[in-house]
Structures are given as C-alpha cells and as structure tokens.
Amino acid sequence: MAEAAKQHIDQIRRTKFSIGGDENPLTEDLHQAVKNLSAELYAKDVHFLMELIQNAEDNEYPEGIDPCLEFVITSDDITATGAPATLLIFNNEKGFSEKNIESICSVGRSTKKGNRKRGYIGEKGIGFKSVFLITSRPYIFSKGYQIRFNEDPCSFCSLGYIVPEWVDQHPSPADIQRIYGSGSSLPTTTIILPLKSDKVKPVKEQLSSVHPEVLLFLSKIKRLSIREHCQNPNLSTVNSIGIVSETDFMTRKSIDAESYTIHLSACETNSEKQCSYYMWRQKFPVRHENRVERRSEVEDWVITLAFPFGERLGRGDSSPGIYAFLPTEMVTNLPFIIQADFILASSRETILLDDIWNQGILNCVPSAFVNAFTSLVKKTDAPVSSLLPAFNFLPVKQSSYPKLNAVRESIKAKVCAEEIVPSVSHSGQKLFHRPCEVGRLVPAFWDILVKARSEKASLNNISSHGIYVLDSSFDRAENDDVLDFLGLKQVSYEWYAKCIQGCDLVRSVSEDTYVEVLLFLSENWQSMFQGTKMVKVPIIKYVVRKGVTSLSSLSDFSPRTLCFATVKNQEWLLDWSDEFRCMSNFVFMPQTTRTAFIACSKKETVLKWLKEKIKVTNLTFSDTQNVS
C-alpha cells in the first residue's frame, strides 16, 4: 500500500513540475490561484479548529465504529523542524483515497463541491488548507500515504501549498504512536502540524475553548477529545476534555419533522458533566425570494432546535445560541439552540443576519419552535407538574440581536394562539387552553382551595365561571416571567364571588377553612371586593334557634345583629329565645364556628371587618335585661 501511495505522489509532483514550468500556458493561472489562496487564508480570521472538525464530519467512516476525532498537542519536536509545539489530529475515518489526495494537492477542486444536499457541511474552499495559518509544513499520514506540504514555493515549480513531498522519517510511525499512546492502535488518519512559534498560544486557547456542545449537530462524529501530551501532567497548559454523544432515536414524524434525544457527557479534569437535549428537526421548502447562488442546489431548509433538560454543558462564561453545524460565537439569550445551514461571516463567529438566505431560515424558526414546544407539552403521559421545565424554553428574555427579537416576538404570537396552558382538572384528564382563556388566582385563595379539596369539597365547576383556572403547579411566583410572557392575567374580582358561591365554600368545608375564607375576604375587601357582587354572596353563618343554621349575605343581613357570647351564655340564650321568641333580631355564630374563630391568629382582623359591614355585638346576661 505504501509503495503504491509513493508512486502516486511522484506522479502528482511530476504533474506540478510540468504545469509549473515557465513555458506552460497554465503556469500564470495556477500561480494566480495559489496566490489567491494565500491571500484568502491570511486575510481571514479562520478558526482552523472548526475547519478540521468540519472536515472530519465530512469524512467517510467504516461501518460498525463510532467516528471519533482526537487532538493532542505536545512540546516534542517529532518532525525535527524546530517547532516549539506540535499538534496531532487523529481520525478513525476510512483514510485518504487517490481522489482525496489529488483534491488536496489542488486549488478549488474540493471533492465536496455541489454536494451540500448530501450532507457535506464544508463550503469555503479552504478546508484543510486553513492549517497553513498555524503551520508552514503540515503532514498527512493516512492509508499508506506519508506526505507533507510547504507554504514556501517549491524550487522546481515555484508553487507552494499544493506540492506534496514524501516523508521517510521525522516523524516515524513509532514517534506518532508514542504521542498517541502505546495502549491503542493508531487511527487510520493522522495530521501533524508543527506550530509556528507565534501560533502556539492561540492554538492552545482554541483547544481550551472547544465547547462541549460541539457534537450536538454533527451526524457522524460521536467522540471528541482534546489533551496535552506532557511527561508531567501538572505542567499541562491546555484544558483537556473528552466529549461523548449518544443518540436515542425515539422518533416521532409529522409535518416533515422528527424528534429525538441526544445525551452528551463531557469529562474534564476531575469532573464529569452530563446533559440531555431534546432535538426537533424540521424541513421547510426554500422560498423563491430567499434563494442565493451559493445554495442553489438546496431545496429545503433543515432547522434543528435543541432544548437542554438540565444545566447546559458549558465552557467559559457563555454558550453559543446559534450553530451552523458547528458553534458560532453568537450568544442569543434564547433558552434553546438554533441550528441550520446558515451562511457565515468569514471568521465563522457569526451568521450574516442581513443575508436573505439566513432571513428565510429565521422566518421559519418560530413555526419549528411552536411545533417542538407543543410536542413537548402535550404529547406525553406525564403529570401536568412535570411539564414545567418545557415552559422554561419560552424566550422570555430579550435578545441582544434585533433580528432575533423579531423571531422572539413571532414565537410569542404563535404560542399564544395555541392551546398549551394547563388548567385545573378534577377528572384526571389534562386540559389545555389558549393563554387568553386561562386566569391566575392569588396565593391565599389557592391555599383555601387546596384545603377544600382535601376536605372533599366539590370543586368540579371551578372553571365554569367565565374563565379556566391555571393549574396550581404552574400558578407560582417563580413562574411569573413565563406566565407574563404568555399574557396570563389574574381572574377578575367578580370570579371569586362566583367561585365561593358556586363551589359552596361556606358549607362544604371545615369550620377552620371557613374562617380562612372570612379572613381572605376581610384582608382583601378594600383592594379587591369593594363594589363587587361579593356583598350578595351568602357568607355569614348564623344560628336562629337551637339546631337551625342559616346563611346570609352582607347586604341582606340587616336588621339582624350577630351576637358573640360565651359557650355557657349562648346555650341558655338560645333556649330562652326559642321559648319566649323575644330575640328575633339577634342571631348567633354557630358554636363550632366560634371555636374556630377564637383559634384564628387574625381574628381581630375578621371581627373589625364584620363590624364595618354588619351589626355585631358581644351579648352578655346583663344585656338581655334590656331585650323585650
């Protein structure tokens, strides 16, 4: 294999020498192409690491293996070029073919050209040649090939970058194996980059900043590791990391979409973190007005949204919010990640927000989000309380990018038109409604309803008073931002009157809970119930004679007087009233109610309120002498 590879390289070199000759008419064009490549490389802040990951994703892999990519940096000068550090990239792909070698020894003849819709993600025509930003002599060892390139022009044909040289030694396979580790066999392809002295620090910084989510949107690579080869590990200056991706293909197909789960785990020094991401991938036809030449062969936009359940895996202070297969440096403030075939700025740091292709993609993101969100919320057998994490994916916060705020507002409008907010249900069935159809309750009244439910009070018609009631597991202060984003309001004050009467909260609850109802009304009368129909709701319990209890509203209580008396006095006063019918306008609080009332820590608040609304007296034996 090695001999055939060497003969192939000799043939390529002879071709370059022939073309590069002074009398060859192709010389000027080829020299200009190489010159253009050199200018493009050095004019752009290309993130070479992303280019190499991108290349590895585009490679072909043998069946039955997990594609992996490994970066190892060492201070050992295994190429004998005097380099202060060397970066090695190991990839278990199938290996370089003759066609791959010929492509890499040319300018503008990528084997991926025109194959965007087949899944290739490389596009800039730089690819492997981006390594010349950090090295002047890159090496490739793959499937019998042992070659290197030089950015300096060859003495025979005056061409740099694309003329391969065969490597007999420095490095040897034994040198490479020592760096990789003797316990494992070498992967098929190794790229060796002796670093320029001024590039060692930037390369180490890029290696240390690779984000653990880098594998999320790569369909092939399942493992990526970065480490430094040192005799003394304590001297390592690179933050090593190992990332593993596992995909759970529990797919659901509808509206040209599918969902699945990716589990990521990242091991750094003395720590391991894991996070699961719910993935939603959906196709949208490319609109005519958004077509561009560089994507002329693409018929569909494929948008993938990633929703992290748990704390996102991160590195540094922020995490990217937009991917173009690989991470950009755009921090969006959105609680989910957007991935699509965006057109990028040359640095790969951002997408071009003004590009009509990218605008077409962003216009489709709200529809993809709503489909994913409703899938998360409604298509599950889990209890309503377990749906809360999904609502945290709503884009509550503003983005720092105005065009992404337009996406946020569109998401808000679409979500608010959907039946996705859970309401109180006593049938065991989950009920969802549009946000405008659902109302919130004040916390104190929720406390009353919880006790009423435990006391077997009938609350089945709680949502039959003109608005549905938000499920109690959602109606909490910590969810205010999400609920405000959805536009949920408090129920009207009149609703409480309807609920107390409709659910019979006066007679169907315990005396302690009934006193809490009175306390709720007394504390909120001025701010909530003054001038409402609450004044007509029968809420005052009273005893007219022994064994007979009745109810009255505040407006209908007059001319009665509610009497408070001691237990002993109340007993004989009721007997006396029954016997002589002489206290027709005096009624008593039921003894069980009075006991609960006395135990209430805020009974003075209730009593003050009652005295403001109705006649109340503390009747004693001496007072009865004036009763005729």
PDB file of N, CA, C and O in Angstrom, residues 321-361:
ATOM      1  N   GLY A 321     -25.661  30.282  21.000  1.00  0.00           N
ATOM      2  CA  GLY A 321     -27.090  30.073  20.808  1.00  0.00           C
ATOM      3  C   GLY A 321     -27.432  29.720  19.378  1.00  0.00           C
ATOM      4  O   GLY A 321     -28.559  29.286  19.109  1.00  0.00           O
ATOM      5  N   ILE A 322     -26.492  29.924  18.461  1.00  0.00           N
ATOM      6  CA  ILE A 322     -26.725  29.600  17.050  1.00  0.00           C
ATOM      7  C   ILE A 322     -25.561  28.760  16.542  1.00  0.00           C
ATOM      8  O   ILE A 322     -24.395  29.080  16.769  1.00  0.00           O
ATOM      9  N   TYR A 323     -25.924  27.690  15.849  1.00  0.00           N
ATOM     10  CA  TYR A 323     -24.939  26.806  15.226  1.00  0.00           C
ATOM     11  C   TYR A 323     -25.165  26.791  13.717  1.00  0.00           C
ATOM     12  O   TYR A 323     -26.296  26.893  13.242  1.00  0.00           O
ATOM     13  N   ALA A 324     -24.074  26.680  13.006  1.00  0.00           N
ATOM     14  CA  ALA A 324     -24.130  26.338  11.590  1.00  0.00           C
ATOM     15  C   ALA A 324     -23.358  25.020  11.482  1.00  0.00           C
ATOM     16  O   ALA A 324     -22.234  24.982  11.002  1.00  0.00           O
ATOM     17  N   PHE A 325     -23.956  23.975  12.016  1.00  0.00           N
ATOM     18  CA  PHE A 325     -23.362  22.652  12.233  1.00  0.00           C
ATOM     19  C   PHE A 325     -22.336  22.700  13.361  1.00  0.00           C
ATOM     20  O   PHE A 325     -22.324  21.851  14.238  1.00  0.00           O
ATOM     21  N   LEU A 326     -21.488  23.704  13.334  1.00  0.00           N
ATOM     22  CA  LEU A 326     -20.528  23.928  14.407  1.00  0.00           C
ATOM     23  C   LEU A 326     -20.870  25.251  15.082  1.00  0.00           C
ATOM     24  O   LEU A 326     -21.554  26.095  14.500  1.00  0.00           O
ATOM     25  N   PRO A 327     -20.410  25.457  16.318  1.00  0.00           N
ATOM     26  CA  PRO A 327     -20.848  26.647  17.057  1.00  0.00           C
ATOM     27  C   PRO A 327     -20.329  27.944  16.467  1.00  0.00           C
ATOM     28  O   PRO A 327     -19.194  28.027  15.998  1.00  0.00           O
ATOM     29  N   THR A 328     -21.190  28.959  16.479  1.00  0.00           N
ATOM     30  CA  THR A 328     -20.749  30.324  16.232  1.00  0.00           C
ATOM     31  C   THR A 328     -20.440  30.939  17.600  1.00  0.00           C
ATOM     32  O   THR A 328     -20.508  30.257  18.619  1.00  0.00           O
ATOM     33  N   GLU A 329     -20.146  32.201  17.610  1.00  0.00           N
ATOM     34  CA  GLU A 329     -19.899  32.875  18.893  1.00  0.00           C
ATOM     35  C   GLU A 329     -21.061  33.786  19.266  1.00  0.00           C
ATOM     36  O   GLU A 329     -20.918  34.710  20.063  1.00  0.00           O
ATOM     37  N   MET A 330     -22.234  33.497  18.711  1.00  0.00           N
ATOM     38  CA  MET A 330     -23.413  34.325  18.977  1.00  0.00           C
ATOM     39  C   MET A 330     -24.127  33.824  20.236  1.00  0.00           C
ATOM     40  O   MET A 330     -24.632  32.705  20.270  1.00  0.00           O
ATOM     41  N   VAL A 331     -24.155  34.657  21.249  1.00  0.00           N
ATOM     42  CA  VAL A 331     -24.889  34.372  22.480  1.00  0.00           C
ATOM     43  C   VAL A 331     -26.229  35.093  22.370  1.00  0.00           C
ATOM     44  O   VAL A 331     -26.283  36.320  22.363  1.00  0.00           O
ATOM     45  N   THR A 332     -27.304  34.351  22.285  1.00  0.00           N
ATOM     46  CA  THR A 332     -28.593  34.922  21.901  1.00  0.00           C
ATOM     47  C   THR A 332     -29.515  35.265  23.062  1.00  0.00           C
ATOM     48  O   THR A 332     -30.497  35.970  22.885  1.00  0.00           O
ATOM     49  N   ASN A 333     -29.272  34.719  24.250  1.00  0.00           N
ATOM     50  CA  ASN A 333     -30.187  34.806  25.403  1.00  0.00           C
ATOM     51  C   ASN A 333     -31.437  33.958  25.212  1.00  0.00           C
ATOM     52  O   ASN A 333     -32.333  33.992  26.058  1.00  0.00           O
ATOM     53  N   LEU A 334     -31.521  33.214  24.133  1.00  0.00           N
ATOM     54  CA  LEU A 334     -32.642  32.294  23.946  1.00  0.00           C
ATOM     55  C   LEU A 334     -32.366  31.019  24.748  1.00  0.00           C
ATOM     56  O   LEU A 334     -31.229  30.539  24.772  1.00  0.00           O
ATOM     57  N   PRO A 335     -33.386  30.441  25.392  1.00  0.00           N
ATOM     58  CA  PRO A 335     -33.150  29.246  26.213  1.00  0.00           C
ATOM     59  C   PRO A 335     -33.125  27.949  25.408  1.00  0.00           C
ATOM     60  O   PRO A 335     -33.288  26.865  25.959  1.00  0.00           O
ATOM     61  N   PHE A 336     -32.946  28.055  24.119  1.00  0.00           N
ATOM     62  CA  PHE A 336     -32.787  26.890  23.250  1.00  0.00           C
ATOM     63  C   PHE A 336     -31.769  27.246  22.183  1.00  0.00           C
ATOM     64  O   PHE A 336     -31.384  28.409  22.035  1.00  0.00           O
ATOM     65  N   ILE A 337     -31.313  26.238  21.437  1.00  0.00           N
ATOM     66  CA  ILE A 337     -30.255  26.433  20.445  1.00  0.00           C
ATOM     67  C   ILE A 337     -30.844  26.275  19.048  1.00  0.00           C
ATOM     68  O   ILE A 337     -31.652  25.366  18.807  1.00  0.00           O
ATOM     69  N   ILE A 338     -30.441  27.150  18.149  1.00  0.00           N
ATOM     70  CA  ILE A 338     -30.893  27.099  16.758  1.00  0.00           C
ATOM     71  C   ILE A 338     -29.755  26.587  15.889  1.00  0.00           C
ATOM     72  O   ILE A 338     -28.633  27.102  15.959  1.00  0.00           O
ATOM     73  N   GLN A 339     -30.052  25.584  15.081  1.00  0.00           N
ATOM     74  CA  GLN A 339     -29.063  25.059  14.132  1.00  0.00           C
ATOM     75  C   GLN A 339     -29.686  25.017  12.740  1.00  0.00           C
ATOM     76  O   GLN A 339     -30.811  24.561  12.568  1.00  0.00           O
ATOM     77  N   ALA A 340     -28.942  25.517  11.754  1.00  0.00           N
ATOM     78  CA  ALA A 340     -29.380  25.425  10.358  1.00  0.00           C
ATOM     79  C   ALA A 340     -28.176  25.692   9.463  1.00  0.00           C
ATOM     80  O   ALA A 340     -27.088  26.058   9.933  1.00  0.00           O
ATOM     81  N   ASP A 341     -28.378  25.529   8.178  1.00  0.00           N
ATOM     82  CA  ASP A 341     -27.315  25.742   7.198  1.00  0.00           C
ATOM     83  C   ASP A 341     -27.196  27.241   6.909  1.00  0.00           C
ATOM     84  O   ASP A 341     -27.425  27.714   5.801  1.00  0.00           O
ATOM     85  N   PHE A 342     -26.824  27.990   7.949  1.00  0.00           N
ATOM     86  CA  PHE A 342     -26.676  29.431   7.815  1.00  0.00           C
ATOM     87  C   PHE A 342     -25.443  29.771   6.990  1.00  0.00           C
ATOM     88  O   PHE A 342     -24.459  29.035   6.968  1.00  0.00           O
ATOM     89  N   ILE A 343     -25.493  30.913   6.349  1.00  0.00           N
ATOM     90  CA  ILE A 343     -24.312  31.465   5.689  1.00  0.00           C
ATOM     91  C   ILE A 343     -23.573  32.311   6.711  1.00  0.00           C
ATOM     92  O   ILE A 343     -24.150  33.175   7.369  1.00  0.00           O
ATOM     93  N   LEU A 344     -22.282  32.018   6.856  1.00  0.00           N
ATOM     94  CA  LEU A 344     -21.488  32.595   7.933  1.00  0.00           C
ATOM     95  C   LEU A 344     -20.594  33.722   7.454  1.00  0.00           C
ATOM     96  O   LEU A 344     -20.245  33.807   6.270  1.00  0.00           O
ATOM     97  N   ALA A 345     -20.225  34.573   8.405  1.00  0.00           N
ATOM     98  CA  ALA A 345     -19.133  35.504   8.149  1.00  0.00           C
ATOM     99  C   ALA A 345     -17.848  34.693   7.981  1.00  0.00           C
ATOM    100  O   ALA A 345     -17.755  33.540   8.418  1.00  0.00           O
ATOM    101  N   SER A 346     -16.845  35.259   7.366  1.00  0.00           N
ATOM    102  CA  SER A 346     -15.634  34.501   7.032  1.00  0.00           C
ATOM    103  C   SER A 346     -14.939  33.947   8.268  1.00  0.00           C
ATOM    104  O   SER A 346     -14.250  32.935   8.204  1.00  0.00           O
ATOM    105  N   SER A 347     -15.126  34.597   9.422  1.00  0.00           N
ATOM    106  CA  SER A 347     -14.459  34.156  10.641  1.00  0.00           C
ATOM    107  C   SER A 347     -15.170  32.994  11.319  1.00  0.00           C
ATOM    108  O   SER A 347     -14.663  32.455  12.293  1.00  0.00           O
ATOM    109  N   ARG A 348     -16.356  32.642  10.842  1.00  0.00           N
ATOM    110  CA  ARG A 348     -17.202  31.617  11.458  1.00  0.00           C
ATOM    111  C   ARG A 348     -17.790  32.076  12.793  1.00  0.00           C
ATOM    112  O   ARG A 348     -18.475  31.315  13.457  1.00  0.00           O
ATOM    113  N   GLU A 349     -17.565  33.317  13.207  1.00  0.00           N
ATOM    114  CA  GLU A 349     -18.010  33.750  14.519  1.00  0.00           C
ATOM    115  C   GLU A 349     -19.505  34.057  14.557  1.00  0.00           C
ATOM    116  O   GLU A 349     -20.155  33.886  15.577  1.00  0.00           O
ATOM    117  N   THR A 350     -20.050  34.550  13.452  1.00  0.00           N
ATOM    118  CA  THR A 350     -21.464  34.951  13.429  1.00  0.00           C
ATOM    119  C   THR A 350     -22.100  34.544  12.111  1.00  0.00           C
ATOM    120  O   THR A 350     -21.410  34.295  11.115  1.00  0.00           O
ATOM    121  N   ILE A 351     -23.429  34.497  12.119  1.00  0.00           N
ATOM    122  CA  ILE A 351     -24.147  34.346  10.861  1.00  0.00           C
ATOM    123  C   ILE A 351     -24.418  35.744  10.318  1.00  0.00           C
ATOM    124  O   ILE A 351     -24.452  36.725  11.073  1.00  0.00           O
ATOM    125  N   LEU A 352     -24.601  35.843   9.032  1.00  0.00           N
ATOM    126  CA  LEU A 352     -24.869  37.135   8.400  1.00  0.00           C
ATOM    127  C   LEU A 352     -26.368  37.409   8.506  1.00  0.00           C
ATOM    128  O   LEU A 352     -27.168  36.895   7.719  1.00  0.00           O
ATOM    129  N   LEU A 353     -26.747  38.214   9.492  1.00  0.00           N
ATOM    130  CA  LEU A 353     -28.167  38.416   9.789  1.00  0.00           C
ATOM    131  C   LEU A 353     -28.908  39.136   8.667  1.00  0.00           C
ATOM    132  O   LEU A 353     -30.124  39.009   8.540  1.00  0.00           O
ATOM    133  N   ASP A 354     -28.185  39.914   7.852  1.00  0.00           N
ATOM    134  CA  ASP A 354     -28.833  40.643   6.752  1.00  0.00           C
ATOM    135  C   ASP A 354     -28.920  39.824   5.468  1.00  0.00           C
ATOM    136  O   ASP A 354     -29.508  40.282   4.488  1.00  0.00           O
ATOM    137  N   ASP A 355     -28.331  38.634   5.463  1.00  0.00           N
ATOM    138  CA  ASP A 355     -28.355  37.795   4.270  1.00  0.00           C
ATOM    139  C   ASP A 355     -29.769  37.240   4.070  1.00  0.00           C
ATOM    140  O   ASP A 355     -30.399  36.746   5.013  1.00  0.00           O
ATOM    141  N   ILE A 356     -30.281  37.315   2.844  1.00  0.00           N
ATOM    142  CA  ILE A 356     -31.673  36.911   2.605  1.00  0.00           C
ATOM    143  C   ILE A 356     -31.876  35.408   2.828  1.00  0.00           C
ATOM    144  O   ILE A 356     -32.970  34.971   3.188  1.00  0.00           O
ATOM    145  N   TRP A 357     -30.835  34.606   2.618  1.00  0.00           N
ATOM    146  CA  TRP A 357     -30.925  33.166   2.900  1.00  0.00           C
ATOM    147  C   TRP A 357     -31.137  32.943   4.397  1.00  0.00           C
ATOM    148  O   TRP A 357     -32.033  32.208   4.812  1.00  0.00           O
ATOM    149  N   ASN A 358     -30.315  33.600   5.191  1.00  0.00           N
ATOM    150  CA  ASN A 358     -30.435  33.458   6.640  1.00  0.00           C
ATOM    151  C   ASN A 358     -31.758  34.017   7.158  1.00  0.00           C
ATOM    152  O   ASN A 358     -32.354  33.477   8.088  1.00  0.00           O
ATOM    153  N   GLN A 359     -32.229  35.103   6.559  1.00  0.00           N
ATOM    154  CA  GLN A 359     -33.508  35.670   6.977  1.00  0.00           C
ATOM    155  C   GLN A 359     -34.656  34.692   6.706  1.00  0.00           C
ATOM    156  O   GLN A 359     -35.585  34.576   7.511  1.00  0.00           O
ATOM    157  N   GLY A 360     -34.556  33.987   5.586  1.00  0.00           N
ATOM    158  CA  GLY A 360     -35.581  32.972   5.290  1.00  0.00           C
ATOM    159  C   GLY A 360     -35.595  31.869   6.334  1.00  0.00           C
ATOM    160  O   GLY A 360     -36.658  31.408   6.761  1.00  0.00           O
ATOM    161  N   ILE A 361     -34.403  31.443   6.772  1.00  0.00           N
ATOM    162  CA  ILE A 361     -34.317  30.413   7.817  1.00  0.00           C
ATOM    163  C   ILE A 361     -34.931  30.925   9.110  1.00  0.00           C
ATOM    164  O   ILE A 361     -35.749  30.252   9.755  1.00  0.00           O
TER     165      ILE A 361
END
